[in-house]
GROMACS .gro file of C-alpha atoms in nm:
model
  323
    1TYR     CA    1  -0.001  -0.002   0.005
    2LEU     CA    2   0.233   0.237  -0.052
    3ASP     CA    3   0.080   0.479  -0.262
    4ARG     CA    4  -0.130   0.571   0.003
    5VAL     CA    5   0.148   0.604   0.173
    6LEU     CA    6   0.291   0.933  -0.042
    7THR     CA    7  -0.125   1.016  -0.088
    8ASN     CA    8  -0.110   1.095   0.304
    9ALA     CA    9   0.150   1.197   0.442
   10ASN     CA   10   0.153   1.437   0.211
   11LYS     CA   11  -0.313   1.513   0.243
   12ALA     CA   12  -0.060   1.501   0.608
   13ILE     CA   13   0.131   1.806   0.486
   14SER     CA   14  -0.005   1.995   0.280
   15ILE     CA   15  -0.236   2.085   0.643
   16ASN     CA   16   0.026   2.092   0.823
   17PRO     CA   17   0.348   2.227   0.688
   18ASP     CA   18   0.603   2.178   0.960
   19LEU     CA   19   0.407   1.809   1.058
   20PRO     CA   20   0.706   1.583   1.189
   21SER     CA   21   0.595   1.254   1.122
   22GLY     CA   22   0.383   1.428   0.763
   23TYR     CA   23   0.759   1.374   0.604
   24TYR     CA   24   0.900   1.051   0.846
   25ALA     CA   25   0.648   0.900   0.640
   26ARG     CA   26   0.668   0.994   0.288
   27SER     CA   27   1.095   0.980   0.314
   28LEU     CA   28   1.057   0.609   0.390
   29TYR     CA   29   0.801   0.598   0.115
   30PHE     CA   30   1.044   0.727  -0.111
   31LEU     CA   31   1.344   0.522   0.045
   32TRP     CA   32   1.105   0.219   0.032
   33THR     CA   33   1.083   0.371  -0.356
   34ASP     CA   34   1.457   0.429  -0.454
   35GLN     CA   35   1.389   0.795  -0.416
   36ILE     CA   36   1.717   0.830  -0.212
   37GLU     CA   37   1.755   1.199  -0.290
   38LEU     CA   38   1.362   1.312  -0.183
   39ALA     CA   39   1.428   1.092   0.067
   40ILE     CA   40   1.684   1.254   0.201
   41LYS     CA   41   1.550   1.599   0.135
   42ASP     CA   42   1.229   1.524   0.345
   43TYR     CA   43   1.480   1.352   0.618
   44GLU     CA   44   1.704   1.664   0.671
   45ARG     CA   45   1.316   1.901   0.693
   46LEU     CA   46   1.233   1.644   0.919
   47LEU     CA   47   1.534   1.724   1.129
   48VAL     CA   48   1.529   2.059   1.161
   49LEU     CA   49   1.154   2.062   1.261
   50ALA     CA   50   1.242   1.845   1.527
   51PRO     CA   51   1.054   1.939   1.903
   52SER     CA   52   1.345   1.923   2.099
   53LYS     CA   53   1.744   1.794   2.111
   54LYS     CA   54   1.589   1.495   2.224
   55ASP     CA   55   1.419   1.408   1.904
   56GLU     CA   56   1.650   1.570   1.689
   57ILE     CA   57   1.910   1.330   1.772
   58GLN     CA   58   1.701   1.022   1.726
   59ILE     CA   59   1.674   1.149   1.404
   60GLN     CA   60   1.991   1.242   1.350
   61LEU     CA   61   2.003   0.867   1.440
   62TYR     CA   62   1.733   0.688   1.197
   63GLY     CA   63   1.936   0.935   0.938
   64TYR     CA   64   2.372   0.823   0.949
   65LEU     CA   65   2.171   0.456   1.053
   66THR     CA   66   1.935   0.430   0.659
   67TYR     CA   67   2.116   0.661   0.473
   68TYR     CA   68   2.499   0.772   0.556
   69PHE     CA   69   2.570   0.448   0.686
   70ASP     CA   70   2.800   0.648   0.876
   71PHE     CA   71   2.864   0.409   1.261
   72ILE     CA   72   3.095   0.616   1.431
   73GLU     CA   73   2.842   0.884   1.367
   74SER     CA   74   2.501   0.658   1.476
   75ILE     CA   75   2.692   0.535   1.807
   76LYS     CA   76   2.794   0.931   1.918
   77ALA     CA   77   2.402   0.991   1.864
   78LEU     CA   78   2.355   0.694   2.036
   79ARG     CA   79   2.581   0.848   2.380
   80GLU     CA   80   2.393   1.155   2.416
   81MET     CA   81   2.086   0.929   2.449
   82GLU     CA   82   2.298   0.748   2.670
   83LYS     CA   83   2.318   0.950   2.901
   84ASN     CA   84   1.913   1.083   2.887
   85ALA     CA   85   1.815   0.733   2.973
   86LYS     CA   86   1.550   0.742   3.273
   87SER     CA   87   1.448   0.360   3.244
   88ASP     CA   88   1.495   0.034   3.183
   89PHE     CA   89   1.270   0.095   2.835
   90ASP     CA   90   1.509   0.357   2.741
   91LEU     CA   91   1.815   0.153   2.794
   92LEU     CA   92   1.609  -0.097   2.630
   93ASN     CA   93   1.603   0.028   2.341
   94LEU     CA   94   1.989   0.159   2.328
   95TYR     CA   95   2.103  -0.163   2.315
   96TYR     CA   96   1.917  -0.279   2.056
   97GLN     CA   97   2.016   0.051   1.871
   98TYR     CA   98   2.372  -0.040   1.933
   99PHE     CA   99   2.341  -0.416   1.860
  100ARG     CA  100   2.135  -0.348   1.536
  101ILE     CA  101   2.535  -0.075   1.433
  102PHE     CA  102   2.717  -0.445   1.527
  103ASN     CA  103   2.486  -0.629   1.364
  104LYS     CA  104   2.535  -0.409   1.006
  105LEU     CA  105   2.889  -0.476   1.029
  106ASP     CA  106   2.896  -0.834   1.097
  107ASP     CA  107   3.095  -0.723   1.473
  108SER     CA  108   2.886  -1.087   1.664
  109GLU     CA  109   3.128  -1.006   1.917
  110MET     CA  110   2.950  -0.700   2.005
  111GLN     CA  111   2.594  -0.804   1.907
  112ILE     CA  112   2.588  -1.142   2.223
  113TYR     CA  113   2.783  -0.787   2.430
  114TYR     CA  114   2.443  -0.637   2.352
  115TYR     CA  115   2.252  -0.898   2.360
  116ASN     CA  116   2.352  -0.978   2.744
  117LYS     CA  117   2.316  -0.673   2.846
  118GLU     CA  118   1.948  -0.637   2.673
  119LYS     CA  119   1.905  -0.945   2.861
  120GLU     CA  120   2.012  -0.838   3.216
  121LEU     CA  121   1.668  -0.571   3.168
  122SER     CA  122   1.428  -0.869   3.035
  123ASP     CA  123   1.326  -1.268   3.018
  124LYS     CA  124   1.242  -1.106   2.572
  125PRO     CA  125   1.464  -0.890   2.538
  126LYS     CA  126   1.414  -0.715   2.167
  127ILE     CA  127   1.683  -0.958   2.027
  128SER     CA  128   1.752  -1.238   1.827
  129LEU     CA  129   2.089  -1.410   1.797
  130TRP     CA  130   1.914  -1.656   1.554
  131TRP     CA  131   2.038  -1.448   1.217
  132LEU     CA  132   2.397  -1.459   1.403
  133TYR     CA  133   2.431  -1.763   1.415
  134LEU     CA  134   2.285  -1.860   1.107
  135ARG     CA  135   2.532  -1.667   0.913
  136ALA     CA  136   2.759  -1.860   1.143
  137GLN     CA  137   2.626  -2.221   0.995
  138ASN     CA  138   2.546  -2.298   1.415
  139PHE     CA  139   2.235  -2.431   1.290
  140ASP     CA  140   2.106  -2.541   1.581
  141LYS     CA  141   2.191  -2.271   1.745
  142ALA     CA  142   1.976  -2.067   1.524
  143LEU     CA  143   1.666  -2.334   1.558
  144SER     CA  144   1.713  -2.317   1.916
  145CYS     CA  145   1.683  -1.889   1.898
  146ILE     CA  146   1.392  -1.956   1.638
  147LYS     CA  147   1.199  -2.091   1.899
  148GLU     CA  148   1.303  -1.949   2.175
  149TYR     CA  149   1.303  -1.659   2.097
  150TYR     CA  150   0.914  -1.693   1.914
  151THR     CA  151   0.654  -1.860   2.080
  152THR     CA  152   0.354  -1.927   1.865
  153ASN     CA  153   0.409  -2.130   1.513
  154ASN     CA  154   0.304  -1.826   1.302
  155GLN     CA  155   0.448  -1.764   0.958
  156THR     CA  156   0.793  -1.607   1.022
  157LYS     CA  157   0.919  -1.830   1.302
  158ILE     CA  158   0.794  -2.215   1.035
  159LEU     CA  159   0.879  -2.036   0.752
  160LEU     CA  160   1.246  -1.954   0.928
  161ILE     CA  161   1.302  -2.320   1.034
  162ALA     CA  162   1.245  -2.416   0.712
  163ASN     CA  163   1.527  -2.159   0.552
  164ILE     CA  164   1.796  -2.339   0.804
  165TYR     CA  165   1.702  -2.752   0.729
  166LEU     CA  166   1.674  -2.589   0.343
  167HIS     CA  167   2.093  -2.498   0.444
  168LYS     CA  168   2.111  -2.796   0.653
  169GLY     CA  169   2.064  -2.959   0.346
  170GLU     CA  170   1.823  -3.185   0.514
  171TYR     CA  171   1.558  -3.118   0.224
  172ASN     CA  172   1.244  -3.335   0.354
  173LYS     CA  173   1.241  -3.166   0.628
  174ALA     CA  174   1.297  -2.808   0.522
  175VAL     CA  175   0.999  -2.907   0.254
  176GLU     CA  176   0.774  -3.012   0.602
  177TYR     CA  177   0.794  -2.674   0.691
  178TYR     CA  178   0.751  -2.408   0.393
  179ASP     CA  179   0.465  -2.653   0.334
  180GLN     CA  180   0.344  -2.572   0.669
  181TRP     CA  181   0.411  -2.234   0.617
  182PHE     CA  182   0.252  -2.227   0.253
  183ASP     CA  183  -0.071  -2.343   0.351
  184LEU     CA  184  -0.082  -1.978   0.656
  185LEU     CA  185   0.037  -1.807   0.317
  186LYS     CA  186  -0.306  -1.846   0.112
  187THR     CA  187  -0.538  -1.858   0.428
  188GLU     CA  188  -0.374  -1.510   0.590
  189GLY     CA  189  -0.122  -1.390   0.355
  190PRO     CA  190   0.243  -1.243   0.351
  191ASN     CA  191   0.186  -1.069   0.690
  192ASN     CA  192   0.603  -1.061   0.731
  193ALA     CA  193   0.952  -1.010   0.468
  194TYR     CA  194   0.973  -1.386   0.492
  195SER     CA  195   0.677  -1.484   0.374
  196ALA     CA  196   0.674  -1.196   0.088
  197ARG     CA  197   1.061  -1.281  -0.102
  198ASP     CA  198   1.085  -1.674   0.023
  199LEU     CA  199   0.835  -1.821  -0.247
  200HIS     CA  200   1.192  -1.908  -0.450
  201ARG     CA  201   1.357  -2.132  -0.159
  202TYR     CA  202   1.006  -2.371  -0.046
  203GLY     CA  203   1.098  -2.356  -0.451
  204MET     CA  204   1.448  -2.516  -0.470
  205ALA     CA  205   1.342  -2.739  -0.166
  206LEU     CA  206   1.096  -2.913  -0.357
  207VAL     CA  207   1.389  -2.912  -0.700
  208LEU     CA  208   1.683  -3.044  -0.447
  209SER     CA  209   1.389  -3.298  -0.338
  210GLY     CA  210   1.270  -3.427  -0.658
  211GLN     CA  211   0.942  -3.197  -0.646
  212LYS     CA  212   1.087  -3.030  -0.953
  213GLU     CA  213   0.775  -2.923  -1.139
  214LYS     CA  214   0.625  -2.783  -0.894
  215GLY     CA  215   0.963  -2.558  -0.784
  216MET     CA  216   0.991  -2.469  -1.043
  217GLN     CA  217   0.703  -2.283  -1.095
  218LEU     CA  218   0.742  -2.120  -0.778
  219ILE     CA  219   1.076  -2.017  -0.878
  220GLN     CA  220   0.922  -1.807  -1.185
  221GLU     CA  221   0.652  -1.665  -0.950
  222GLN     CA  222   0.931  -1.528  -0.753
  223ILE     CA  223   1.116  -1.401  -1.014
  224ARG     CA  224   0.791  -1.257  -1.157
  225ILE     CA  225   0.748  -1.109  -0.880
  226ASN     CA  226   1.089  -0.964  -0.790
  227GLU     CA  227   1.094  -0.815  -1.113
  228ASN     CA  228   0.766  -0.630  -1.095
  229LEU     CA  229   0.919  -0.415  -0.755
  230MET     CA  230   1.204  -0.318  -0.968
  231GLN     CA  231   1.043  -0.204  -1.266
  232ALA     CA  232   0.764  -0.042  -1.052
  233GLY     CA  233   1.113   0.108  -0.861
  234GLN     CA  234   1.022  -0.031  -0.523
  235GLY     CA  235   1.308  -0.306  -0.598
  236LYS     CA  236   1.550  -0.287  -0.263
  237ASN     CA  237   1.876  -0.449  -0.186
  238TRP     CA  238   1.707  -0.846  -0.113
  239THR     CA  239   1.566  -0.795  -0.445
  240CYS     CA  240   1.891  -0.792  -0.622
  241TYR     CA  241   2.030  -1.039  -0.398
  242ASP     CA  242   1.715  -1.276  -0.422
  243LEU     CA  243   1.744  -1.233  -0.833
  244ALA     CA  244   2.172  -1.339  -0.845
  245GLY     CA  245   2.109  -1.610  -0.635
  246ILE     CA  246   1.849  -1.746  -0.820
  247TYR     CA  247   1.936  -1.698  -1.154
  248SER     CA  248   2.241  -1.838  -0.978
  249PHE     CA  249   2.038  -2.126  -0.901
  250LEU     CA  250   1.900  -2.176  -1.252
  251ASN     CA  251   2.240  -2.207  -1.364
  252GLU     CA  252   2.155  -1.896  -1.551
  253LYS     CA  253   2.516  -1.674  -1.484
  254GLU     CA  254   2.489  -1.375  -1.696
  255LYS     CA  255   2.161  -1.258  -1.542
  256ALA     CA  256   2.324  -1.338  -1.171
  257PHE     CA  257   2.626  -1.109  -1.233
  258TYR     CA  258   2.422  -0.865  -1.331
  259TRP     CA  259   2.223  -0.830  -1.029
  260MET     CA  260   2.466  -0.828  -0.824
  261GLY     CA  261   2.588  -0.502  -0.985
  262LYS     CA  262   2.211  -0.385  -0.931
  263PHE     CA  263   2.305  -0.483  -0.538
  264ASP     CA  264   2.614  -0.330  -0.585
  265GLU     CA  265   2.462  -0.048  -0.639
  266LYS     CA  266   2.210  -0.045  -0.368
  267ILE     CA  267   2.479  -0.041  -0.115
  268GLY     CA  268   2.320  -0.368  -0.032
  269TRP     CA  269   2.672  -0.520   0.190
  270PHE     CA  270   2.530  -0.288   0.491
  271GLU     CA  271   2.129  -0.249   0.412
  272THR     CA  272   2.133  -0.668   0.528
  273PRO     CA  273   2.327  -0.706   0.753
  274GLY     CA  274   2.567  -0.989   0.761
  275LEU     CA  275   2.565  -1.108   0.394
  276THR     CA  276   2.883  -1.135   0.364
  277SER     CA  277   2.861  -1.438   0.624
  278PHE     CA  278   2.652  -1.560   0.535
  279VAL     CA  279   2.627  -1.539   0.088
  280GLN     CA  280   3.003  -1.727   0.153
  281PHE     CA  281   2.769  -2.039   0.229
  282ASP     CA  282   2.420  -1.982   0.030
  283TYR     CA  283   2.318  -2.266  -0.160
  284GLN     CA  284   2.157  -2.009  -0.385
  285PHE     CA  285   2.545  -1.971  -0.538
  286ASP     CA  286   2.678  -2.261  -0.566
  287ASN     CA  287   2.688  -2.295  -0.949
  288ILE     CA  288   2.926  -1.976  -1.022
  289ARG     CA  289   3.068  -1.957  -0.618
  290ASP     CA  290   3.366  -2.068  -0.837
  291GLU     CA  291   3.349  -1.762  -1.090
  292GLN     CA  292   3.571  -1.522  -1.037
  293GLN     CA  293   3.295  -1.235  -1.047
  294PHE     CA  294   3.136  -1.340  -0.706
  295LYS     CA  295   3.463  -1.407  -0.606
  296ASP     CA  296   3.570  -1.049  -0.643
  297TRP     CA  297   3.174  -0.938  -0.545
  298ILE     CA  298   3.161  -1.046  -0.211
  299HIS     CA  299   3.560  -0.967  -0.190
  300ARG     CA  300   3.416  -0.585  -0.198
  301GLY     CA  301   3.192  -0.613   0.022
  302GLU     CA  302   3.427  -0.772   0.261
  303MET     CA  303   3.616  -0.444   0.230
  304ARG     CA  304   3.363  -0.209   0.240
  305VAL     CA  305   3.195  -0.357   0.581
  306GLU     CA  306   3.573  -0.470   0.732
  307ARG     CA  307   3.733  -0.081   0.704
  308ALA     CA  308   3.386   0.023   0.818
  309ARG     CA  309   3.429  -0.202   1.125
  310ASN     CA  310   3.809  -0.169   1.191
  311ASP     CA  311   3.664   0.238   1.209
  312VAL     CA  312   3.389   0.209   1.472
  313SER     CA  313   3.774   0.035   1.683
  314GLU     CA  314   3.956   0.274   1.687
  315TYR     CA  315   3.712   0.564   1.729
  316LEU     CA  316   3.620   0.389   2.044
  317ALA     CA  317   3.984   0.261   2.122
  318LEU     CA  318   4.026   0.592   2.120
  319GLN     CA  319   3.731   0.745   2.357
  320GLU     CA  320   3.800   0.460   2.622
  321ALA     CA  321   4.200   0.620   2.614
  322LYS     CA  322   3.998   0.926   2.592
  323ASN     CA  323   3.843   0.858   2.970
   0.00000   0.00000   0.00000
C-alpha cells in the first residue's frame, strides 16, 4: 500500500507544513521506492522540525543508519541518548540500536554483548541471535534461538525453520515446514517481510527433494514478483540479492552477475546485515561459487564492511583511552 502512504503523507503535510511525522512517513516512502535524494530532502526537513533536542538526536540516528551508513556518528548519537536514559525501557531501546549497528558491521562479539545487556533487563529481549548463528553455520543454535524467540507457530517462525533445514541440506524436513508455511500464506496472505520474498527458497527445496515441476513454478513466481518490484521502483537490496541467487541456481550466470552488480549499486552489504558471512555458503550461489566475478563481488563487500568495522573499533578505542 505504498501509494496510500504517499497520498496520506502529502495530505498531512498540506494541512500542516510543519508536521514532523508527515515528513518522516514520506521519507520512508521515498526510501522504499528508491528515490533516495527525495528521501534525504524530507529527512533534512524532519531534522529542522525536531521539537526537542532528544527528538533531534533520534532523527539524526535514523539518518546515519538509513541514508549515510555513518556508524561512528550513529554511536555518538547513541552516547548522547544514553546520557538521558531514565528507565529500563530507554536502555532496552539503546541496546537494541547498538545491536543494529554491530549487526550491520558483522561484529558478532559486540552483538552478543548487547544481547546479554538486554537479557539483564528483560526476560523477553527485542533481540534474537538466530541470524548471527545462522551466518556462522551453527544451524542447531539458530534453530534453538528461533524457537525461543517466537513463542507461537506463525509464518515467520515456520519459514525461518524451513530455511535453516534447507541450508542444513535436510531437504525433506525443509519441505515439511515450507508446506506448513505455505498453508498459512494461502489463508492469511504474507504478513511479514520473509513471506513476501521466499517463494523461491520453497521452490528450491522442492527441486532439491525431487519435486522439480512444482518447485520451478514457485521459483518463476518469485522472479515475476521481484522483477515487477524492480520495474515499479520498489526493489530493495534483497530483491537484487535474491534475483542474483535465483539465476545462479538456474545456472543463468550472466543474469546472476547483472543482479549482483545492481546489489552493489544499492550498498546492499550494509542494508542487509551479515551477508558477507551468509553469502559464503548460501546454496543459491553454488553454481557460480568458483567464478572470479562472484569472488570479486564478495571481496568488495567484505572490504567495505571491514573498513567500517575497523573505523568504529579505532574510534571506540580512542574514546576509551580518553576516559
